[in-house]
Short mmCIF file of C-alpha atoms and ligand atoms in Angstrom, two decimals:
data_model
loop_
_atom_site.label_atom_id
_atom_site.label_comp_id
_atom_site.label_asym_id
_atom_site.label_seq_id
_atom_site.Cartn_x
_atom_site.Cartn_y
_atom_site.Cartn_z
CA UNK H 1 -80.29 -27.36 6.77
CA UNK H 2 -77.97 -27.69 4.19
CA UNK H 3 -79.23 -26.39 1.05
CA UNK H 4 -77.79 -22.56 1.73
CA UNK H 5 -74.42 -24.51 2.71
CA UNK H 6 -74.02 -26.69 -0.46
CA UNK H 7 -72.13 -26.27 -3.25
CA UNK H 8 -70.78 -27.77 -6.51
CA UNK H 9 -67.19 -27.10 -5.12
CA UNK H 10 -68.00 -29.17 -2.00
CA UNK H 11 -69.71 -31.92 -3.96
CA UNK H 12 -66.85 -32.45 -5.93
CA UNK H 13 -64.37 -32.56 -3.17
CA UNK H 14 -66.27 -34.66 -1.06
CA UNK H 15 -66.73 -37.13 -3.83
CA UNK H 16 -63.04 -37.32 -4.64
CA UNK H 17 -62.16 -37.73 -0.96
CA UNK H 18 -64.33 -40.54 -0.26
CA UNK H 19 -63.93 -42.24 -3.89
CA UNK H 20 -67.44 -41.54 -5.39
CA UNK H 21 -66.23 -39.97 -8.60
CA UNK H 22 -62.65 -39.18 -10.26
CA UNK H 23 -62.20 -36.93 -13.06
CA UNK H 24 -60.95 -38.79 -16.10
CA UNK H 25 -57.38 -39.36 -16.90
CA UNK H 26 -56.52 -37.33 -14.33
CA UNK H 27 -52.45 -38.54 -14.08
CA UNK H 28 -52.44 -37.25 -17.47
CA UNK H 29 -54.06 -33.97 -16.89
CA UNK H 30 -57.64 -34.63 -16.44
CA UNK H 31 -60.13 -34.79 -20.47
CA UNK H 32 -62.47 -31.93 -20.32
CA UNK H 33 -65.63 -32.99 -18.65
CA UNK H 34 -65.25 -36.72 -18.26
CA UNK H 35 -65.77 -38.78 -15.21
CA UNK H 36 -64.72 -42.54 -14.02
CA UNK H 37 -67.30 -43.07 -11.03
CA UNK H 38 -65.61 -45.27 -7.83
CA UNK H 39 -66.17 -47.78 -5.27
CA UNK H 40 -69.35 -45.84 -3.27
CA UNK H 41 -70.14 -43.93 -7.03
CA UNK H 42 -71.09 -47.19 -8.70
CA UNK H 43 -72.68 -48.02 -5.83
CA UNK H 44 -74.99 -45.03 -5.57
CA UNK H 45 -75.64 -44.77 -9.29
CA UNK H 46 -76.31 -48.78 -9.61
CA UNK H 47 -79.06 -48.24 -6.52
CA UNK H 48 -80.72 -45.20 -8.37
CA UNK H 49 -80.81 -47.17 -11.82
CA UNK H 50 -81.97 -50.21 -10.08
CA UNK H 51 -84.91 -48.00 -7.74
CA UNK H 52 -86.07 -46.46 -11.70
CA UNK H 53 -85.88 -50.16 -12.79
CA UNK H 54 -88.29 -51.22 -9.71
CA UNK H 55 -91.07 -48.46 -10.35
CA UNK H 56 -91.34 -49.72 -14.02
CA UNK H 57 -90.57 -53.55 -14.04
CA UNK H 58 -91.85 -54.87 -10.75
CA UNK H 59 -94.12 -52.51 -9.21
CA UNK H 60 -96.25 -53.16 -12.84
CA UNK H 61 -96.42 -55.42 -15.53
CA UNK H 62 -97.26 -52.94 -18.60
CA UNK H 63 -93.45 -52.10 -19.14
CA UNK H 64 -90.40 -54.01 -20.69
CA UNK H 65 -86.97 -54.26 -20.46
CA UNK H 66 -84.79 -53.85 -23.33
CA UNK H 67 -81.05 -53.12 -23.72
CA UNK H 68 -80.23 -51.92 -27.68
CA UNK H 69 -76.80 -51.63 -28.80
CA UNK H 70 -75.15 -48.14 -28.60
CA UNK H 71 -74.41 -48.43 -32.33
CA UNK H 72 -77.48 -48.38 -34.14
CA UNK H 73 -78.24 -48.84 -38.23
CA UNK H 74 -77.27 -45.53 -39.33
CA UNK H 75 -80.59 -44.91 -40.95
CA UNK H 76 -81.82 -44.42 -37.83
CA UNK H 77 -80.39 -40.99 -37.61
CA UNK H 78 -81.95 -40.28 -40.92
CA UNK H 79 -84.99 -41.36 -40.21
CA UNK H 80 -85.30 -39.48 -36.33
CA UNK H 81 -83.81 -36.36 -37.10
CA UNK H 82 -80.85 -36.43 -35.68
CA UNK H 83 -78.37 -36.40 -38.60
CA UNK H 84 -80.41 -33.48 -40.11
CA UNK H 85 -81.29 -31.66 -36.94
CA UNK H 86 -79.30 -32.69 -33.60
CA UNK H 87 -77.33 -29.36 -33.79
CA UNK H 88 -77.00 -26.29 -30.74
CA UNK H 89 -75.97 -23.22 -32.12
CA UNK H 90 -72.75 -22.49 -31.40
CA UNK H 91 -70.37 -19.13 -31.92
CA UNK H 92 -67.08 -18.67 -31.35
CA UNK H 93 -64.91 -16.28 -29.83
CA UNK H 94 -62.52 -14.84 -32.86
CA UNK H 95 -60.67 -12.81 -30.23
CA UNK H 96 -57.98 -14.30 -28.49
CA UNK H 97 -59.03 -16.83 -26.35
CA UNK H 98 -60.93 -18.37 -29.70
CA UNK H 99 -63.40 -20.22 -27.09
CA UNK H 100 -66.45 -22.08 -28.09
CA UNK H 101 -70.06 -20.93 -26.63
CA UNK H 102 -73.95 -22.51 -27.63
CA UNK H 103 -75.53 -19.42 -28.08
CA UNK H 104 -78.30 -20.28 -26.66
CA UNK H 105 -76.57 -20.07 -23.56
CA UNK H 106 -75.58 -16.40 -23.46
CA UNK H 107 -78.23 -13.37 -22.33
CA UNK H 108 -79.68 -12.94 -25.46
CA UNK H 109 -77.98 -9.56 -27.58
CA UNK H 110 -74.21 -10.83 -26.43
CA UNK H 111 -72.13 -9.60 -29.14
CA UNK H 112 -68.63 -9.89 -27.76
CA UNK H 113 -67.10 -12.84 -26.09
CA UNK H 114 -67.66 -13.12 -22.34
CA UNK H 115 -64.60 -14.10 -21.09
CA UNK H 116 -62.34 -12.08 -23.50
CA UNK H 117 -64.10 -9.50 -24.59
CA UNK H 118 -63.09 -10.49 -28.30
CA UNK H 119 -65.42 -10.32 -31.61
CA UNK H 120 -68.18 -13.43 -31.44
CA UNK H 121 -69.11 -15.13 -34.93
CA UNK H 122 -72.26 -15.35 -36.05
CA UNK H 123 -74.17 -18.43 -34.68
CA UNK H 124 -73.59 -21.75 -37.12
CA UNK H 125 -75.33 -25.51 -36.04
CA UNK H 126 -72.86 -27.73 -34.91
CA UNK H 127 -74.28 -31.70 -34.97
CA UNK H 128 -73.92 -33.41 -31.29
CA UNK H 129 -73.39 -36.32 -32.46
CA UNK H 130 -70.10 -38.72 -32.32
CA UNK H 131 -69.15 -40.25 -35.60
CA UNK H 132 -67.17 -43.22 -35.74
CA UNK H 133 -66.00 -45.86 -38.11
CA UNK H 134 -67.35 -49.44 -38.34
CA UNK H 135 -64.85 -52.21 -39.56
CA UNK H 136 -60.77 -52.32 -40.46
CA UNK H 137 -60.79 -50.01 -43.65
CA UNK H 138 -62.16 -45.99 -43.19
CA UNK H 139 -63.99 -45.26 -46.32
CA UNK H 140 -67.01 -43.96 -46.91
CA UNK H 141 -70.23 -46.25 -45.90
CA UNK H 142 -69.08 -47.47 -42.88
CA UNK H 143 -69.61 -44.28 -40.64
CA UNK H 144 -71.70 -45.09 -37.49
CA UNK H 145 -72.97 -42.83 -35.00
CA UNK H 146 -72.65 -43.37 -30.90
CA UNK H 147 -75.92 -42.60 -29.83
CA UNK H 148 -77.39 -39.46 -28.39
CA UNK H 149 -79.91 -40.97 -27.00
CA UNK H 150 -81.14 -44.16 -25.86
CA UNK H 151 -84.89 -43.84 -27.06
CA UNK H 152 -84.17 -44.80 -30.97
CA UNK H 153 -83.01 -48.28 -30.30
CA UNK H 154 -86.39 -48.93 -28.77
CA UNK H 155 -88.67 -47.65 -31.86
CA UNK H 156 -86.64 -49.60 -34.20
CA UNK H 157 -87.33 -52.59 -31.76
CA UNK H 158 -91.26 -51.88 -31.38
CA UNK H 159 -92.66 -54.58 -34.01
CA UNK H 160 -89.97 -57.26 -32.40
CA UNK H 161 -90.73 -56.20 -28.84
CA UNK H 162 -95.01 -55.88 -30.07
CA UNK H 163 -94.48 -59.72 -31.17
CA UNK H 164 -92.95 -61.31 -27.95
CA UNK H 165 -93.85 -59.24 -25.13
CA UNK H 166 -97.71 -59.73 -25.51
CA UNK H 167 -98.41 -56.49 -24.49
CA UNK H 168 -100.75 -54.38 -26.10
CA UNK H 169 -101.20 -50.32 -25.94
CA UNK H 170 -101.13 -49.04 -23.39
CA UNK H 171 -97.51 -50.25 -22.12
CA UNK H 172 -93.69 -49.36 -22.44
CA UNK H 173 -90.77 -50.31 -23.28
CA UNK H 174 -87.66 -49.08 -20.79
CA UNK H 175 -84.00 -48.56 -21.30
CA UNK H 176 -80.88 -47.67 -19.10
CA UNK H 177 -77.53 -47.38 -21.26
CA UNK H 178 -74.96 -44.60 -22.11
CA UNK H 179 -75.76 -42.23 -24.51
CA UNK H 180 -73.02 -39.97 -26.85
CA UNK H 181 -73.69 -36.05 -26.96
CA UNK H 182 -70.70 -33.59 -28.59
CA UNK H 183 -71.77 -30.58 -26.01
CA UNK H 184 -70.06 -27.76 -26.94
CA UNK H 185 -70.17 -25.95 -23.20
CA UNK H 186 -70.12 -29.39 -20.88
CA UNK H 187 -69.54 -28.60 -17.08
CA UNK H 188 -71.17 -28.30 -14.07
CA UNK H 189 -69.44 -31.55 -12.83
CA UNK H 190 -71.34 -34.46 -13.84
CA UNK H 191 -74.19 -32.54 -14.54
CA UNK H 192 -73.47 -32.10 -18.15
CA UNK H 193 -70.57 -34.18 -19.50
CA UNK H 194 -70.30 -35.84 -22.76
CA UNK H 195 -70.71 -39.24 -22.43
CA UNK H 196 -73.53 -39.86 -20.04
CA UNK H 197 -76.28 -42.72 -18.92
CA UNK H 198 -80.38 -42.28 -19.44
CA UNK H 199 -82.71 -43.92 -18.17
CA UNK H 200 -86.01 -43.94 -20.49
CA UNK H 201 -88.81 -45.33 -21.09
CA UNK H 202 -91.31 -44.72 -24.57
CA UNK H 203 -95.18 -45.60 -23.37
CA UNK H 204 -97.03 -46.27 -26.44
CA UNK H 205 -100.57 -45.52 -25.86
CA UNK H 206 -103.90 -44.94 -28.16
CA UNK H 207 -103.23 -41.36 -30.04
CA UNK H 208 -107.08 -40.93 -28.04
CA UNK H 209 -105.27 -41.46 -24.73
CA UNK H 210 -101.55 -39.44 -24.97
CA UNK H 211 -103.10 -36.39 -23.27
CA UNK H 212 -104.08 -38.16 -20.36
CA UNK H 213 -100.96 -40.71 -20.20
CA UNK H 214 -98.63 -37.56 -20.83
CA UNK H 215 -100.41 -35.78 -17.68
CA UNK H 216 -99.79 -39.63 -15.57
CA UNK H 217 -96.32 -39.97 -16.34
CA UNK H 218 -95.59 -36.25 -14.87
CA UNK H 219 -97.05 -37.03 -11.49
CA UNK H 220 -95.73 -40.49 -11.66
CA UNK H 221 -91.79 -39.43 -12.33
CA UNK H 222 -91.74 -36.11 -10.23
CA UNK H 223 -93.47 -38.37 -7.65
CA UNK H 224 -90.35 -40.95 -8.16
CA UNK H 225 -88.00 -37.89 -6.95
CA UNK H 226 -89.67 -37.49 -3.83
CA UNK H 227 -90.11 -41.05 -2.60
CA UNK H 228 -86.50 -41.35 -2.77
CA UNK H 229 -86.07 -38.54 -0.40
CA UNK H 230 -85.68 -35.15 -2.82
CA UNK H 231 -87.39 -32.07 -0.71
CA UNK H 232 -90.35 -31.57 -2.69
CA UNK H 233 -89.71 -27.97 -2.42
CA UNK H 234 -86.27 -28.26 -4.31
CA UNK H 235 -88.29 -29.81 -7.24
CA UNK H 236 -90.73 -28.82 -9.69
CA UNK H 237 -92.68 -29.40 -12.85
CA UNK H 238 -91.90 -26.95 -15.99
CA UNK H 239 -94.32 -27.11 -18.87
CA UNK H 240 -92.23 -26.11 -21.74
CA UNK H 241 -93.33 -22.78 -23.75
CA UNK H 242 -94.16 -23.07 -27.45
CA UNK H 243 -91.44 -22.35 -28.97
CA UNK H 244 -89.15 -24.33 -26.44
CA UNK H 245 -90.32 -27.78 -27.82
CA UNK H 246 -88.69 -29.91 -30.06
CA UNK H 247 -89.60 -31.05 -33.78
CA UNK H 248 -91.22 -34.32 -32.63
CA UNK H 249 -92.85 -33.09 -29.03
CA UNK H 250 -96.38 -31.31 -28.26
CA UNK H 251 -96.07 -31.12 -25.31
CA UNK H 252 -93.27 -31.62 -23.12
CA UNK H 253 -92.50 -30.61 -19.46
CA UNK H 254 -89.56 -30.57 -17.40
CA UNK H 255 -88.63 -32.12 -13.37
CA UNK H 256 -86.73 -29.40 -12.29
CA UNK H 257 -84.41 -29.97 -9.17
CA UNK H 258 -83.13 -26.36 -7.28
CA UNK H 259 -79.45 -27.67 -7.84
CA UNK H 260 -76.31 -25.08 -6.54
CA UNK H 261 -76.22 -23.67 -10.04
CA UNK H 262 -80.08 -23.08 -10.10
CA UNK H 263 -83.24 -24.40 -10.91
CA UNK H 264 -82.28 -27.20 -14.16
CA UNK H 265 -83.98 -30.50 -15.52
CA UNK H 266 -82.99 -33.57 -14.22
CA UNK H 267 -85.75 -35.17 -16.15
CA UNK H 268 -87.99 -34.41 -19.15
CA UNK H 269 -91.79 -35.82 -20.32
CA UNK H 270 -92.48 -35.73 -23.77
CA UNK H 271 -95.53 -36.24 -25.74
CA UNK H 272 -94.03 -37.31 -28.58
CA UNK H 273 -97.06 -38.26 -30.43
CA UNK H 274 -96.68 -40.50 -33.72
CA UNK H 275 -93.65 -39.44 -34.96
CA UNK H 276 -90.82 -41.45 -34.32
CA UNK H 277 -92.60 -45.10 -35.53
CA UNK H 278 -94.03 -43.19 -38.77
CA UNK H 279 -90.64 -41.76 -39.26
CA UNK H 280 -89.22 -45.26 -38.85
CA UNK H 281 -91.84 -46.81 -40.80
CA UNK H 282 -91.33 -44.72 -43.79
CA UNK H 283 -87.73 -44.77 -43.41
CA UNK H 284 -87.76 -48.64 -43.10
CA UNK H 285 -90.66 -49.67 -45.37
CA UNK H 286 -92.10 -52.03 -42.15
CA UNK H 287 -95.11 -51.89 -40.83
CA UNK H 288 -94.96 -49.86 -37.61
CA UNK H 289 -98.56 -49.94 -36.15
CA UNK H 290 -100.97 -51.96 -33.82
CA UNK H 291 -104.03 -54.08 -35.05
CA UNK H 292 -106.90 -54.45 -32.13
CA UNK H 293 -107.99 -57.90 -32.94
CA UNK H 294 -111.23 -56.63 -30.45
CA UNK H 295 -112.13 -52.92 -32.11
CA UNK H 296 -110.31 -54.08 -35.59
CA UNK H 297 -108.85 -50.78 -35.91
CA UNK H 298 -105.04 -50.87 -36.97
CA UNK H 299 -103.30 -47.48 -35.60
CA UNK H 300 -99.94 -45.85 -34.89
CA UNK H 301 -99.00 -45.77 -31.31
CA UNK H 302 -98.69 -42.28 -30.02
CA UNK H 303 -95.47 -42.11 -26.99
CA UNK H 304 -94.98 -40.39 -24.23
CA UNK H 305 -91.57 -40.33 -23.48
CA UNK H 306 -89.74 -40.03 -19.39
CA UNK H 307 -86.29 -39.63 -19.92
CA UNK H 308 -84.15 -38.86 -17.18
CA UNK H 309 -80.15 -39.17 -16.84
CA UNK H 310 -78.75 -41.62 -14.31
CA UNK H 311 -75.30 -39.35 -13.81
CA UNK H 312 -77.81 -36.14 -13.14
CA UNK H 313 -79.98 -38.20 -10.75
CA UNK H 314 -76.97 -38.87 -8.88
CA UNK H 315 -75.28 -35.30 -8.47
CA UNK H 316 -78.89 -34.44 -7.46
CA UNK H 317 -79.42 -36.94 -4.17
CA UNK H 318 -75.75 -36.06 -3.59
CA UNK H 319 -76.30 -32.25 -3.48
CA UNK H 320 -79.97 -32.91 -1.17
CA UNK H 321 -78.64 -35.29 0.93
CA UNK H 322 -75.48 -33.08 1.44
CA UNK H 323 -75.30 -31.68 5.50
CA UNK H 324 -72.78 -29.66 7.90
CA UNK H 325 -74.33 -30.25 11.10
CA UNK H 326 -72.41 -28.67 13.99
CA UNK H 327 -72.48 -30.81 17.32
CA UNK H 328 -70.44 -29.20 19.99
CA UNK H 329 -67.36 -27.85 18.66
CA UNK H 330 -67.25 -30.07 15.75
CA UNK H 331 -69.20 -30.08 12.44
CA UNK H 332 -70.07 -33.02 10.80
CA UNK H 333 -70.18 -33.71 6.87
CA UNK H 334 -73.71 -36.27 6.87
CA UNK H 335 -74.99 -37.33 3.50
CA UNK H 336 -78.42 -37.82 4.30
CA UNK H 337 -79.16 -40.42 1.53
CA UNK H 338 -82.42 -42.10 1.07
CA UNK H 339 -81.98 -45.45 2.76
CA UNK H 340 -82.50 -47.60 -0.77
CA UNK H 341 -79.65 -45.19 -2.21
CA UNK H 342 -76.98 -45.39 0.49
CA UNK H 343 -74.53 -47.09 -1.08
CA UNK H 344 -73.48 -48.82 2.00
CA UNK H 345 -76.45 -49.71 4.52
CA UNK H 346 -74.26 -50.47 7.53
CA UNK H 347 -71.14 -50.78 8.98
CA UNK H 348 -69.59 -52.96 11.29
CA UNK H 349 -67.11 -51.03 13.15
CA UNK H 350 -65.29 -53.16 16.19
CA UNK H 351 -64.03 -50.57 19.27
CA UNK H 352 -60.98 -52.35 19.52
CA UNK H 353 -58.94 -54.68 17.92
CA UNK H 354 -58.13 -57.52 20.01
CA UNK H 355 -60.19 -59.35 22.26
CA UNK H 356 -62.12 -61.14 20.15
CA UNK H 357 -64.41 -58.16 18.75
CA UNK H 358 -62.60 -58.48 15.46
CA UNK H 359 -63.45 -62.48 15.01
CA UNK H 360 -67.27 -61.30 16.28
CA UNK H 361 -67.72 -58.63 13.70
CA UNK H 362 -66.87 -60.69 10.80
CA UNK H 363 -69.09 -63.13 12.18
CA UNK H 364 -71.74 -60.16 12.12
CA UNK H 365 -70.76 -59.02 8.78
CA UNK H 366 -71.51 -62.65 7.47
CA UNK H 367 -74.85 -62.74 8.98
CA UNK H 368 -76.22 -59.39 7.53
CA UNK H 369 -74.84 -60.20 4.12
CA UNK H 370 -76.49 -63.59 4.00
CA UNK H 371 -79.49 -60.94 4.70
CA UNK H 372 -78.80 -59.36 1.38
CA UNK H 373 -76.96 -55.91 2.93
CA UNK H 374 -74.77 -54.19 1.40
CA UNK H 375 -71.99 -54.43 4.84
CA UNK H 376 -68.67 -52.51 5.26
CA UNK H 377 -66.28 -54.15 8.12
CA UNK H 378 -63.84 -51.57 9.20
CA UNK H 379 -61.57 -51.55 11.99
CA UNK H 380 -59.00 -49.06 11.39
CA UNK H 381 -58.62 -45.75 13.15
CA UNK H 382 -60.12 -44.30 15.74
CA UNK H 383 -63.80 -44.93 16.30
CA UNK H 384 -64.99 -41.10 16.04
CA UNK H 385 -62.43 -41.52 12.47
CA UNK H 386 -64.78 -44.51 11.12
CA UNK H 387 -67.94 -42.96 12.09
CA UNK H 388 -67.10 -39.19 10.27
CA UNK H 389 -66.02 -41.49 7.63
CA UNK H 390 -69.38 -43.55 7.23
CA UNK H 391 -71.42 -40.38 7.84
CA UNK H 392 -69.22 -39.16 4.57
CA UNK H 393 -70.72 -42.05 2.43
CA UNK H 394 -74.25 -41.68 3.77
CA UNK H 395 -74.31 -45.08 5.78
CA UNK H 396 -77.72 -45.22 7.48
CA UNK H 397 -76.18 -47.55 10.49
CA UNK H 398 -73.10 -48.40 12.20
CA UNK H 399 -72.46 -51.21 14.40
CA UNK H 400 -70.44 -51.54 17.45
CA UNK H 401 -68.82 -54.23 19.17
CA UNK H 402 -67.51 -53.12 22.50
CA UNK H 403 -66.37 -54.78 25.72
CA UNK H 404 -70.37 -55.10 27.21
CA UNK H 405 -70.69 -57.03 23.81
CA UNK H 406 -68.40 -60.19 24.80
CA UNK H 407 -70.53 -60.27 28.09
CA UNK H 408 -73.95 -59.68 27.05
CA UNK H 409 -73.97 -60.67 23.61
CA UNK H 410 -75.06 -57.29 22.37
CA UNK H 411 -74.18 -54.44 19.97
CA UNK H 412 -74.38 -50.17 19.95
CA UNK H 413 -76.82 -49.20 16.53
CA UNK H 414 -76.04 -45.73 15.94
CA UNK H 415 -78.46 -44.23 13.47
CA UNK H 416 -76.86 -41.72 11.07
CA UNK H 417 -79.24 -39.00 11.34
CA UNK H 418 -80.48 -38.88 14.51
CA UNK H 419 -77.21 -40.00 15.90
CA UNK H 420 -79.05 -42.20 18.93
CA UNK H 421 -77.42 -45.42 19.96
CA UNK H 422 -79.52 -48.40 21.18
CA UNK H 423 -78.50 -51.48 22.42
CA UNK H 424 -79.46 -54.59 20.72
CA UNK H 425 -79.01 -58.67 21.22
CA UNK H 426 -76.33 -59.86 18.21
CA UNK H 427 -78.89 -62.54 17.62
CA UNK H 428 -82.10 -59.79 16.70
CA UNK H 429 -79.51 -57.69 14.80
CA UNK H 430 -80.17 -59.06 11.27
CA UNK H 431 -84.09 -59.03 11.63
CA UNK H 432 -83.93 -55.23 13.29
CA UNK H 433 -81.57 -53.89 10.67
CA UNK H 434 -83.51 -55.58 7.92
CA UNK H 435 -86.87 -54.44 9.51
CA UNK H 436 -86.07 -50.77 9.62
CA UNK H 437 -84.09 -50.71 6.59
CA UNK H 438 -86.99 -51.98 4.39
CA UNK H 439 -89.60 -50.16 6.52
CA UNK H 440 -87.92 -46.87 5.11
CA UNK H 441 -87.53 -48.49 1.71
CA UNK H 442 -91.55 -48.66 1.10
CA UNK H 443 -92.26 -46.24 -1.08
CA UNK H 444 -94.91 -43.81 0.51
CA UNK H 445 -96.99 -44.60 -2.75
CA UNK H 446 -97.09 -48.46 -1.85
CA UNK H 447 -98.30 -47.68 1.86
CA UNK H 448 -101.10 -46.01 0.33
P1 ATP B 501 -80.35 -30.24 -21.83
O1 ATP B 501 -81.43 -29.25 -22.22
O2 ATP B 501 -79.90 -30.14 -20.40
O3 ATP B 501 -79.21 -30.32 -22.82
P2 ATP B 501 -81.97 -32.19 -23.06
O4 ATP B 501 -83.32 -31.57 -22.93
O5 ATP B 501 -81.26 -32.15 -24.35
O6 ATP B 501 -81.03 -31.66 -21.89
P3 ATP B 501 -82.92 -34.85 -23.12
O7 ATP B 501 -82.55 -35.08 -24.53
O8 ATP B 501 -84.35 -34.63 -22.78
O9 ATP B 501 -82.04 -33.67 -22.53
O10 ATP B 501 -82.29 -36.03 -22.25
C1 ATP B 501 -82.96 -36.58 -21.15
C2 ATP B 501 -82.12 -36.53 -19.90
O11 ATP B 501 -80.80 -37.02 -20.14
C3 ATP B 501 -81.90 -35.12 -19.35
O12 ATP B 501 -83.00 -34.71 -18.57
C4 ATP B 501 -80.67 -35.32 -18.51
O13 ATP B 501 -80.99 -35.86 -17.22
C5 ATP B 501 -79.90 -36.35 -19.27
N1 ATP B 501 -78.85 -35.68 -20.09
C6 ATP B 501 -78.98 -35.12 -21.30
N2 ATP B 501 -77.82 -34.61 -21.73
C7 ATP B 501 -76.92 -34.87 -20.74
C8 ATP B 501 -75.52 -34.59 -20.59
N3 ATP B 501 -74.82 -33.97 -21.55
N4 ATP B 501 -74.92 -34.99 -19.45
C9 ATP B 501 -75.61 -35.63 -18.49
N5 ATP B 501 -76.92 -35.92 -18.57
C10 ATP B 501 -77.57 -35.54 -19.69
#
């Protein structure tokens, strides 16, 4: 399969051709690292926020929604770290080519520059955070920061959330938004760029039961991964060393996927402990804690912490689902997306266009939309054309309306990965597609 045959280069064309993802600006020479995501992109990306909304908001009801602004009270910085301690190492190249590296990046020892070969500077922090101004007039006071994360604007809501939600630990509060990091070495397509969106979640839970809750919400998200159709054995679960973790984290462990530039986190798990409400309770001079009416102990929450990046999700069901599968003398580009992720579920594709099959496939079209699909009509080009071009998308079935169809009042379903074609009465369509569609969609965990 395609694993051995995939590659960033291919990814990136393929999502240009078929209008998944643009580079930025690009009539004006492209900005370093930045993406605009198209038609099927915002698709794909919407289905994989909305599948991470589903696990958390509907399949249970001990998680939240909440949607914070992306600038936050600059004290919030102060009080998380950030503003003191958001920083990569970086060195520079003082040779000629005077380019910037984290130097956490290169083997360890590197004294010269690796692409010029000049003198390297010694190592100095550089903060990853974007500073802006608030209001008409720059002076001093008024600087706000774009956030680097998501995850503050829910600890600074935790006493309003505490007082409407009526929840009580153990339960979360979730968040998808664009976050704001200054990487110094972004790349790796959308992989690492510097504007980016995360999907996260903080779980408060008794400091007793973190442990335990941390060890849950590793199964649970590396779990997520596979239901939605990542090979299990292109993912796995790192436990960070030691001295890997960050100020606020004892424990934290990474979902690894085996992407074309090598194992790398599409996710990570914190156990972040008490530190972010204390932190915000000191900084802030609220209370920051929970009072059991039943025990009539008052306590800080302890967090664990899954946060995982929409964009990365994304590259990473492009790059599995990504296949060259030779039939005959031809080879065929398949993405073999998850049916929940396709971005388009089917496709009405009429042979010809005259006799009528062109006024019976809108019909069609209208009926499986009223069904809640997400439909493409296309009648242009050859037929072999539409379906390489549907394949190309990942569009789990195409329908075609062909001469027997004016007679018999039937339809070809060609399924995308197996490539069989059935025959099937216009009038069952919507319940078959719908059937098999959301048979596929059940999460193997729900079947259970
Ligand atoms: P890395 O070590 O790759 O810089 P991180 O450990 O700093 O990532 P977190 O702060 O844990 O990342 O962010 C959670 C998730 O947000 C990451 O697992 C990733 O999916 C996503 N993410 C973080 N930085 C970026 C970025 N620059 N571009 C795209 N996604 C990102």
């Amino acid at each position: 399969m395609s694993q051995d045959t995939v590659t960033m280069d291919k990814i990136v064309a393929l999502t240009k051709r078929r209008g998944f993802i643009f580079p930025t600006g690009e009539i004006y020479g492209g900005l370093g690292s930045t993406y605009d995501f198209a038609h099927y992109g915002v698709l794909l990306k919407t289905n994989v926020k909305n599948a991470w909304w589903q696990t958390l908001l509907q399949e249970r009801d001990d998680v939240v929604a909440l949607d914070s602004a992306i600038l936050q009270h600059p004290r919030t910085w102060e009080a998380s770290g950030h503003l003191a301690g958001f920083t990569d190492p970086l060195v520079q190249c003082l040779g000629e080519c005077k380019r910037r590296f984290r130097a956490d990046h290169l083997e360890p020892g590197t004294a010269v520059c690796p692409v010029c070969g000049g003198e390297l500077s010694a190592p100095r922090d550089f903060n990853l955070m974007f500073e802006t101004t608030m209001g008409a007039v720059q002076e001093s006071g008024n600087k706000v920061y774009l956030r680097p994360e998501t995850a503050q604007g829910i600890f600074v809501n935790f006493k309003n959330v505490l007082q409407t939600a009526r929840k009580k630990p153990p339960f979360g509060i979730a968040q998808v938004g664009k976050s704001f990091r200054n990487e110094i070495t972004p790349g790796n397509f959308v992989f690492r760029t510097r504007e980016f969106e995360q999907m996260e979640m903080e779980f408060f839970v008794p400091p007793a039961e973190a442990l335990q809750w941390y060890d849950y919400w590793k199964q649970a998200r590396f779990q997520w991964y596979v239901d939605l159709g990542l090979r299990p054995d292109h993912l796995q679960l790192r436990e960070h060393d030691a001295d890997e973790l960050s100020h606020y984290s004892s424990g934290t462990a990474d979902v690894e996927y085996l992407f074309p530039i090598g194992w790398s986190e599409l996710e990570g798990i914190a156990n972040r402990g008490t530190f972010d409400l204390t932190q915000h309770a000191q900084f802030s001079g609220e209370k920051l804690d929970y009072f059991d009416p039943n025990t009539g102990a008052r306590y800080t929450p302890a967090v664990i912490e899954p946060a995982a990046g929409a964009d990365r999700a994304t590259l990473a069901f492009l790059v599995d689902a990504y296949d060259e599968e030779v039939i005959g003398d031809d080879t065929r580009v398949v993405l073999r997306l998850h049916p929940r992720l396709a971005p388009v579920k089917v496709a009405v594709l009429p042979l010809v266009r005259k006799d009528g099959q062109p006024e019976l496939g809108r019909e069609i079209v209208a009926k499986l939309r009223k069904r809640g699909l997400q439909v493409e009509y296309d009648e242009g080009g050859s037929i072999g054309k539409r379906y390489r071009r549907q394949d190309e998308i990942g569009t789990p079935f195409a329908v075609t309306i062909d001469h027997q169809t004016l007679e018999d009042q039937t339809v070809t379903v060609r399924d995308r990965d197996s490539l069989e074609q059935i025959r099937v009465a216009i009038d069952a369509l919507p319940d078959h597609l719908v059937t098999k569609l959301s048979a596929e969609w059940r999460s193997p965990k729900l079947d259970a």
